[in-house]
């Protein structure tokens, strides 16, 4: 009896829906501009999987701005988690400022004097900026500090960045002689020495170092003495 009752109820629902469809089609024929939508049939509740599918379809793609930002993201550092993007912003005008008094010959003389005292190109640049008010040597002389030093035969034998990395490695080795169980320092020494080897390969390729030059931890202290 129950199955018969369910079948009769289903047939009744179909008849009602068909009647409503025919009624709406007649109304649409009378008034074609204002179309009436037919009532939806009573459907069974959606399963969780079908709900998920619909939700996925409705989800909007991220805006184009977010994709552009991701493309222009800063490159990660080699041996750290940081993505620092700080850098100096040079002025658009490359001519020397009107208030700058020292001439080209005076600036070159200052650079050579500082180099003879054993100062590196970056240290000379800081000295000229802070004590003599020269913001950019190239705007005054037409060439950078390192090029001026090369012209006078006072350029450092080892490039500056490589020199300071070797100095750091020597300092860590001295620390490890006193503290043999410092595992973090051992790890940092490996990272510093790997950077030294990478830079040395680059400078050999660009012929800034001789092809026979080699970094050795035993003789590294003599390079930075």
PDB file of C-alpha atoms in Angstrom:
ATOM      1  CA  UNK A   1       0.000   0.000   0.000  1.00  0.00           C
ATOM      2  CA  UNK A   2       2.809   2.383   0.824  1.00  0.00           C
ATOM      3  CA  UNK A   3       4.478   2.001  -2.602  1.00  0.00           C
ATOM      4  CA  UNK A   4       1.153   2.696  -4.350  1.00  0.00           C
ATOM      5  CA  UNK A   5       0.641   5.827  -2.228  1.00  0.00           C
ATOM      6  CA  UNK A   6       4.139   7.127  -3.111  1.00  0.00           C
ATOM      7  CA  UNK A   7       3.525   6.505  -6.824  1.00  0.00           C
ATOM      8  CA  UNK A   8       0.179   8.356  -6.689  1.00  0.00           C
ATOM      9  CA  UNK A   9       1.766  11.318  -4.885  1.00  0.00           C
ATOM     10  CA  UNK A  10       4.558  11.534  -7.481  1.00  0.00           C
ATOM     11  CA  UNK A  11       2.020  11.418 -10.320  1.00  0.00           C
ATOM     12  CA  UNK A  12       0.058  14.221  -8.629  1.00  0.00           C
ATOM     13  CA  UNK A  13       3.208  16.415  -8.379  1.00  0.00           C
ATOM     14  CA  UNK A  14       3.964  15.855 -12.084  1.00  0.00           C
ATOM     15  CA  UNK A  15       0.391  16.765 -13.092  1.00  0.00           C
ATOM     16  CA  UNK A  16       0.530  19.978 -10.990  1.00  0.00           C
ATOM     17  CA  UNK A  17       3.868  20.980 -12.501  1.00  0.00           C
ATOM     18  CA  UNK A  18       2.690  20.310 -16.065  1.00  0.00           C
ATOM     19  CA  UNK A  19      -0.417  22.444 -15.482  1.00  0.00           C
ATOM     20  CA  UNK A  20       1.691  25.304 -14.105  1.00  0.00           C
ATOM     21  CA  UNK A  21       4.007  25.094 -17.143  1.00  0.00           C
ATOM     22  CA  UNK A  22       1.084  25.267 -19.592  1.00  0.00           C
ATOM     23  CA  UNK A  23      -0.411  28.217 -17.661  1.00  0.00           C
ATOM     24  CA  UNK A  24       2.854  30.183 -17.788  1.00  0.00           C
ATOM     25  CA  UNK A  25       3.336  29.469 -21.504  1.00  0.00           C
ATOM     26  CA  UNK A  26      -0.184  30.861 -22.174  1.00  0.00           C
ATOM     27  CA  UNK A  27       0.625  33.987 -20.128  1.00  0.00           C
ATOM     28  CA  UNK A  28       3.880  34.456 -22.064  1.00  0.00           C
ATOM     29  CA  UNK A  29       2.021  34.202 -25.380  1.00  0.00           C
ATOM     30  CA  UNK A  30      -0.406  36.936 -24.227  1.00  0.00           C
ATOM     31  CA  UNK A  31       2.320  39.227 -22.853  1.00  0.00           C
ATOM     32  CA  UNK A  32       5.587  38.419 -24.733  1.00  0.00           C
ATOM     33  CA  UNK A  33       7.505  41.403 -23.266  1.00  0.00           C
ATOM     34  CA  UNK A  34       7.023  40.385 -19.627  1.00  0.00           C
ATOM     35  CA  UNK A  35       7.997  36.733 -19.523  1.00  0.00           C
ATOM     36  CA  UNK A  36       6.956  34.765 -16.453  1.00  0.00           C
ATOM     37  CA  UNK A  37       9.395  32.117 -15.237  1.00  0.00           C
ATOM     38  CA  UNK A  38       7.804  28.737 -14.400  1.00  0.00           C
ATOM     39  CA  UNK A  39       7.945  27.660 -10.751  1.00  0.00           C
ATOM     40  CA  UNK A  40      10.806  25.329  -9.892  1.00  0.00           C
ATOM     41  CA  UNK A  41      10.004  21.719  -9.168  1.00  0.00           C
ATOM     42  CA  UNK A  42      10.457  20.490  -5.632  1.00  0.00           C
ATOM     43  CA  UNK A  43      13.876  18.858  -5.792  1.00  0.00           C
ATOM     44  CA  UNK A  44      15.652  16.646  -3.282  1.00  0.00           C
ATOM     45  CA  UNK A  45      18.310  18.372  -1.120  1.00  0.00           C
ATOM     46  CA  UNK A  46      21.782  18.576  -2.670  1.00  0.00           C
ATOM     47  CA  UNK A  47      24.431  16.116  -1.557  1.00  0.00           C
ATOM     48  CA  UNK A  48      27.617  17.530   0.067  1.00  0.00           C
ATOM     49  CA  UNK A  49      29.707  16.667  -3.019  1.00  0.00           C
ATOM     50  CA  UNK A  50      27.393  18.569  -5.398  1.00  0.00           C
ATOM     51  CA  UNK A  51      27.383  21.555  -3.000  1.00  0.00           C
ATOM     52  CA  UNK A  52      31.166  21.573  -3.076  1.00  0.00           C
ATOM     53  CA  UNK A  53      31.138  21.521  -6.898  1.00  0.00           C
ATOM     54  CA  UNK A  54      28.755  24.487  -7.051  1.00  0.00           C
ATOM     55  CA  UNK A  55      30.793  26.424  -4.511  1.00  0.00           C
ATOM     56  CA  UNK A  56      33.919  25.762  -6.578  1.00  0.00           C
ATOM     57  CA  UNK A  57      32.186  27.054  -9.720  1.00  0.00           C
ATOM     58  CA  UNK A  58      31.067  30.244  -7.970  1.00  0.00           C
ATOM     59  CA  UNK A  59      34.552  31.005  -6.630  1.00  0.00           C
ATOM     60  CA  UNK A  60      36.070  34.009  -8.419  1.00  0.00           C
ATOM     61  CA  UNK A  61      39.624  34.155  -9.680  1.00  0.00           C
ATOM     62  CA  UNK A  62      42.018  36.480  -7.798  1.00  0.00           C
ATOM     63  CA  UNK A  63      42.240  40.010  -9.268  1.00  0.00           C
ATOM     64  CA  UNK A  64      44.878  40.874 -11.873  1.00  0.00           C
ATOM     65  CA  UNK A  65      46.597  43.263  -9.430  1.00  0.00           C
ATOM     66  CA  UNK A  66      47.500  40.396  -7.104  1.00  0.00           C
ATOM     67  CA  UNK A  67      49.078  38.474  -9.990  1.00  0.00           C
ATOM     68  CA  UNK A  68      51.150  41.532 -10.989  1.00  0.00           C
ATOM     69  CA  UNK A  69      52.337  41.997  -7.403  1.00  0.00           C
ATOM     70  CA  UNK A  70      53.423  38.362  -7.287  1.00  0.00           C
ATOM     71  CA  UNK A  71      55.396  38.808 -10.509  1.00  0.00           C
ATOM     72  CA  UNK A  72      57.221  41.899  -9.194  1.00  0.00           C
ATOM     73  CA  UNK A  73      58.002  40.360  -5.802  1.00  0.00           C
ATOM     74  CA  UNK A  74      61.538  40.826  -4.522  1.00  0.00           C
ATOM     75  CA  UNK A  75      64.002  38.027  -5.021  1.00  0.00           C
ATOM     76  CA  UNK A  76      64.898  36.013  -1.928  1.00  0.00           C
ATOM     77  CA  UNK A  77      68.308  36.247  -0.310  1.00  0.00           C
ATOM     78  CA  UNK A  78      70.788  33.435  -0.745  1.00  0.00           C
ATOM     79  CA  UNK A  79      71.272  32.270   2.856  1.00  0.00           C
ATOM     80  CA  UNK A  80      68.378  33.905   4.716  1.00  0.00           C
ATOM     81  CA  UNK A  81      64.592  34.087   4.679  1.00  0.00           C
ATOM     82  CA  UNK A  82      64.496  37.811   3.933  1.00  0.00           C
ATOM     83  CA  UNK A  83      63.344  39.481   0.720  1.00  0.00           C
ATOM     84  CA  UNK A  84      64.782  42.944   1.347  1.00  0.00           C
ATOM     85  CA  UNK A  85      64.218  45.522  -1.403  1.00  0.00           C
ATOM     86  CA  UNK A  86      66.014  48.510   0.113  1.00  0.00           C
ATOM     87  CA  UNK A  87      68.355  50.284  -2.303  1.00  0.00           C
ATOM     88  CA  UNK A  88      69.689  53.782  -2.950  1.00  0.00           C
ATOM     89  CA  UNK A  89      67.685  56.048  -5.271  1.00  0.00           C
ATOM     90  CA  UNK A  90      70.054  58.055  -7.479  1.00  0.00           C
ATOM     91  CA  UNK A  91      68.926  61.509  -8.644  1.00  0.00           C
ATOM     92  CA  UNK A  92      67.694  61.906 -12.223  1.00  0.00           C
ATOM     93  CA  UNK A  93      70.143  64.765 -12.932  1.00  0.00           C
ATOM     94  CA  UNK A  94      73.680  63.403 -13.164  1.00  0.00           C
ATOM     95  CA  UNK A  95      75.379  66.798 -13.323  1.00  0.00           C
ATOM     96  CA  UNK A  96      77.229  67.994 -10.190  1.00  0.00           C
ATOM     97  CA  UNK A  97      75.123  70.280  -7.926  1.00  0.00           C
ATOM     98  CA  UNK A  98      75.767  74.046  -8.048  1.00  0.00           C
ATOM     99  CA  UNK A  99      76.758  74.228  -4.357  1.00  0.00           C
ATOM    100  CA  UNK A 100      79.574  71.662  -4.792  1.00  0.00           C
ATOM    101  CA  UNK A 101      82.937  73.492  -4.634  1.00  0.00           C
ATOM    102  CA  UNK A 102      85.728  70.842  -5.066  1.00  0.00           C
ATOM    103  CA  UNK A 103      87.054  70.448  -8.622  1.00  0.00           C
ATOM    104  CA  UNK A 104      87.739  67.137 -10.377  1.00  0.00           C
ATOM    105  CA  UNK A 105      91.483  67.236  -9.630  1.00  0.00           C
ATOM    106  CA  UNK A 106      90.812  67.911  -5.925  1.00  0.00           C
ATOM    107  CA  UNK A 107      88.410  64.962  -5.671  1.00  0.00           C
ATOM    108  CA  UNK A 108      90.908  62.619  -7.369  1.00  0.00           C
ATOM    109  CA  UNK A 109      93.628  63.786  -4.965  1.00  0.00           C
ATOM    110  CA  UNK A 110      91.373  63.061  -1.957  1.00  0.00           C
ATOM    111  CA  UNK A 111      90.638  59.571  -3.311  1.00  0.00           C
ATOM    112  CA  UNK A 112      94.304  58.695  -3.886  1.00  0.00           C
ATOM    113  CA  UNK A 113      95.298  59.995  -0.421  1.00  0.00           C
ATOM    114  CA  UNK A 114      92.633  57.857   1.260  1.00  0.00           C
ATOM    115  CA  UNK A 115      93.615  54.783  -0.794  1.00  0.00           C
ATOM    116  CA  UNK A 116      97.268  55.158   0.245  1.00  0.00           C
ATOM    117  CA  UNK A 117      96.104  55.032   3.885  1.00  0.00           C
ATOM    118  CA  UNK A 118      94.608  51.585   3.150  1.00  0.00           C
ATOM    119  CA  UNK A 119      90.928  52.488   2.782  1.00  0.00           C
ATOM    120  CA  UNK A 120      88.608  50.522   0.502  1.00  0.00           C
ATOM    121  CA  UNK A 121      86.524  52.187  -2.298  1.00  0.00           C
ATOM    122  CA  UNK A 122      83.286  52.074  -0.250  1.00  0.00           C
ATOM    123  CA  UNK A 123      85.046  53.622   2.774  1.00  0.00           C
ATOM    124  CA  UNK A 124      86.462  56.377   0.537  1.00  0.00           C
ATOM    125  CA  UNK A 125      82.931  57.091  -0.771  1.00  0.00           C
ATOM    126  CA  UNK A 126      81.572  57.425   2.776  1.00  0.00           C
ATOM    127  CA  UNK A 127      84.474  59.734   3.703  1.00  0.00           C
ATOM    128  CA  UNK A 128      83.849  62.035   0.696  1.00  0.00           C
ATOM    129  CA  UNK A 129      80.108  62.132   1.388  1.00  0.00           C
ATOM    130  CA  UNK A 130      80.280  62.834   5.126  1.00  0.00           C
ATOM    131  CA  UNK A 131      83.320  65.111   5.371  1.00  0.00           C
ATOM    132  CA  UNK A 132      83.460  66.885   1.999  1.00  0.00           C
ATOM    133  CA  UNK A 133      79.783  66.851   0.904  1.00  0.00           C
ATOM    134  CA  UNK A 134      80.373  64.948  -2.368  1.00  0.00           C
ATOM    135  CA  UNK A 135      77.265  62.780  -2.850  1.00  0.00           C
ATOM    136  CA  UNK A 136      78.321  61.034  -6.073  1.00  0.00           C
ATOM    137  CA  UNK A 137      81.922  60.935  -7.333  1.00  0.00           C
ATOM    138  CA  UNK A 138      80.901  59.972 -10.868  1.00  0.00           C
ATOM    139  CA  UNK A 139      78.847  63.165 -11.293  1.00  0.00           C
ATOM    140  CA  UNK A 140      81.953  65.268 -10.484  1.00  0.00           C
ATOM    141  CA  UNK A 141      84.794  63.310 -12.088  1.00  0.00           C
ATOM    142  CA  UNK A 142      82.948  61.331 -14.767  1.00  0.00           C
ATOM    143  CA  UNK A 143      84.254  57.991 -13.445  1.00  0.00           C
ATOM    144  CA  UNK A 144      83.730  55.872 -10.355  1.00  0.00           C
ATOM    145  CA  UNK A 145      86.133  55.584  -7.407  1.00  0.00           C
ATOM    146  CA  UNK A 146      87.442  52.135  -8.413  1.00  0.00           C
ATOM    147  CA  UNK A 147      88.217  53.320 -11.953  1.00  0.00           C
ATOM    148  CA  UNK A 148      90.157  56.321 -10.586  1.00  0.00           C
ATOM    149  CA  UNK A 149      92.117  53.972  -8.296  1.00  0.00           C
ATOM    150  CA  UNK A 150      92.910  51.658 -11.237  1.00  0.00           C
ATOM    151  CA  UNK A 151      94.147  54.633 -13.272  1.00  0.00           C
ATOM    152  CA  UNK A 152      96.556  55.550 -10.428  1.00  0.00           C
ATOM    153  CA  UNK A 153      97.555  51.904  -9.787  1.00  0.00           C
ATOM    154  CA  UNK A 154      95.971  51.880  -6.310  1.00  0.00           C
ATOM    155  CA  UNK A 155      93.104  49.417  -6.863  1.00  0.00           C
ATOM    156  CA  UNK A 156      92.837  46.581  -4.289  1.00  0.00           C
ATOM    157  CA  UNK A 157      94.293  43.215  -5.357  1.00  0.00           C
ATOM    158  CA  UNK A 158      91.178  41.327  -4.234  1.00  0.00           C
ATOM    159  CA  UNK A 159      87.715  42.785  -5.039  1.00  0.00           C
ATOM    160  CA  UNK A 160      86.136  44.448  -2.026  1.00  0.00           C
ATOM    161  CA  UNK A 161      83.131  42.139  -1.537  1.00  0.00           C
ATOM    162  CA  UNK A 162      85.361  39.051  -1.727  1.00  0.00           C
ATOM    163  CA  UNK A 163      87.880  40.631   0.656  1.00  0.00           C
ATOM    164  CA  UNK A 164      85.272  41.233   3.368  1.00  0.00           C
ATOM    165  CA  UNK A 165      83.832  37.731   2.991  1.00  0.00           C
ATOM    166  CA  UNK A 166      87.309  36.254   3.513  1.00  0.00           C
ATOM    167  CA  UNK A 167      87.747  38.529   6.545  1.00  0.00           C
ATOM    168  CA  UNK A 168      84.460  37.210   7.986  1.00  0.00           C
ATOM    169  CA  UNK A 169      85.499  33.580   7.383  1.00  0.00           C
ATOM    170  CA  UNK A 170      88.841  34.182   9.164  1.00  0.00           C
ATOM    171  CA  UNK A 171      87.017  35.727  12.165  1.00  0.00           C
ATOM    172  CA  UNK A 172      84.626  32.737  12.403  1.00  0.00           C
ATOM    173  CA  UNK A 173      87.569  30.293  12.262  1.00  0.00           C
ATOM    174  CA  UNK A 174      89.318  32.129  15.107  1.00  0.00           C
ATOM    175  CA  UNK A 175      86.077  31.944  17.118  1.00  0.00           C
ATOM    176  CA  UNK A 176      85.802  28.169  16.447  1.00  0.00           C
ATOM    177  CA  UNK A 177      89.341  27.588  17.705  1.00  0.00           C
ATOM    178  CA  UNK A 178      88.201  28.906  21.087  1.00  0.00           C
ATOM    179  CA  UNK A 179      84.653  27.420  20.952  1.00  0.00           C
ATOM    180  CA  UNK A 180      84.844  24.036  19.270  1.00  0.00           C
ATOM    181  CA  UNK A 181      81.275  22.988  20.125  1.00  0.00           C
ATOM    182  CA  UNK A 182      79.619  25.999  18.511  1.00  0.00           C
ATOM    183  CA  UNK A 183      77.684  24.147  15.787  1.00  0.00           C
ATOM    184  CA  UNK A 184      75.832  27.198  14.499  1.00  0.00           C
ATOM    185  CA  UNK A 185      79.136  28.967  13.761  1.00  0.00           C
ATOM    186  CA  UNK A 186      80.349  25.876  11.886  1.00  0.00           C
ATOM    187  CA  UNK A 187      77.238  26.006   9.729  1.00  0.00           C
ATOM    188  CA  UNK A 188      77.620  29.766   9.103  1.00  0.00           C
ATOM    189  CA  UNK A 189      81.263  29.224   8.120  1.00  0.00           C
ATOM    190  CA  UNK A 190      80.153  26.712   5.471  1.00  0.00           C
ATOM    191  CA  UNK A 191      77.706  29.276   4.043  1.00  0.00           C
ATOM    192  CA  UNK A 192      80.300  32.091   3.999  1.00  0.00           C
ATOM    193  CA  UNK A 193      82.917  29.893   2.314  1.00  0.00           C
ATOM    194  CA  UNK A 194      80.402  28.750  -0.308  1.00  0.00           C
ATOM    195  CA  UNK A 195      79.791  32.443  -1.160  1.00  0.00           C
ATOM    196  CA  UNK A 196      83.553  32.991  -1.374  1.00  0.00           C
ATOM    197  CA  UNK A 197      83.899  30.140  -3.890  1.00  0.00           C
ATOM    198  CA  UNK A 198      80.978  31.439  -5.975  1.00  0.00           C
ATOM    199  CA  UNK A 199      82.411  34.966  -6.112  1.00  0.00           C
ATOM    200  CA  UNK A 200      85.893  33.640  -6.913  1.00  0.00           C
ATOM    201  CA  UNK A 201      84.501  31.699  -9.887  1.00  0.00           C
ATOM    202  CA  UNK A 202      82.724  34.844 -11.144  1.00  0.00           C
ATOM    203  CA  UNK A 203      85.840  37.056 -10.811  1.00  0.00           C
ATOM    204  CA  UNK A 204      87.997  34.459 -12.576  1.00  0.00           C
ATOM    205  CA  UNK A 205      85.463  34.342 -15.420  1.00  0.00           C
ATOM    206  CA  UNK A 206      85.458  38.158 -15.737  1.00  0.00           C
ATOM    207  CA  UNK A 207      89.303  38.205 -15.446  1.00  0.00           C
ATOM    208  CA  UNK A 208      89.330  40.358 -12.305  1.00  0.00           C
ATOM    209  CA  UNK A 209      91.245  37.575 -10.554  1.00  0.00           C
ATOM    210  CA  UNK A 210      94.032  35.445 -12.064  1.00  0.00           C
ATOM    211  CA  UNK A 211      92.944  31.926 -13.143  1.00  0.00           C
ATOM    212  CA  UNK A 212      95.376  30.356 -10.642  1.00  0.00           C
ATOM    213  CA  UNK A 213      93.864  32.214  -7.642  1.00  0.00           C
ATOM    214  CA  UNK A 214      92.416  29.871  -5.031  1.00  0.00           C
ATOM    215  CA  UNK A 215      90.859  30.355  -1.594  1.00  0.00           C
ATOM    216  CA  UNK A 216      92.376  28.163   1.105  1.00  0.00           C
ATOM    217  CA  UNK A 217      91.305  28.374   4.730  1.00  0.00           C
ATOM    218  CA  UNK A 218      94.857  27.774   5.985  1.00  0.00           C
ATOM    219  CA  UNK A 219      96.312  30.782   4.148  1.00  0.00           C
ATOM    220  CA  UNK A 220      93.193  33.024   4.232  1.00  0.00           C
ATOM    221  CA  UNK A 221      94.461  35.129   7.146  1.00  0.00           C
ATOM    222  CA  UNK A 222      97.460  36.303   5.049  1.00  0.00           C
ATOM    223  CA  UNK A 223      95.070  37.658   2.366  1.00  0.00           C
ATOM    224  CA  UNK A 224      93.302  39.993   4.813  1.00  0.00           C
ATOM    225  CA  UNK A 225      96.231  40.847   7.085  1.00  0.00           C
TER     226      UNK A 225
END
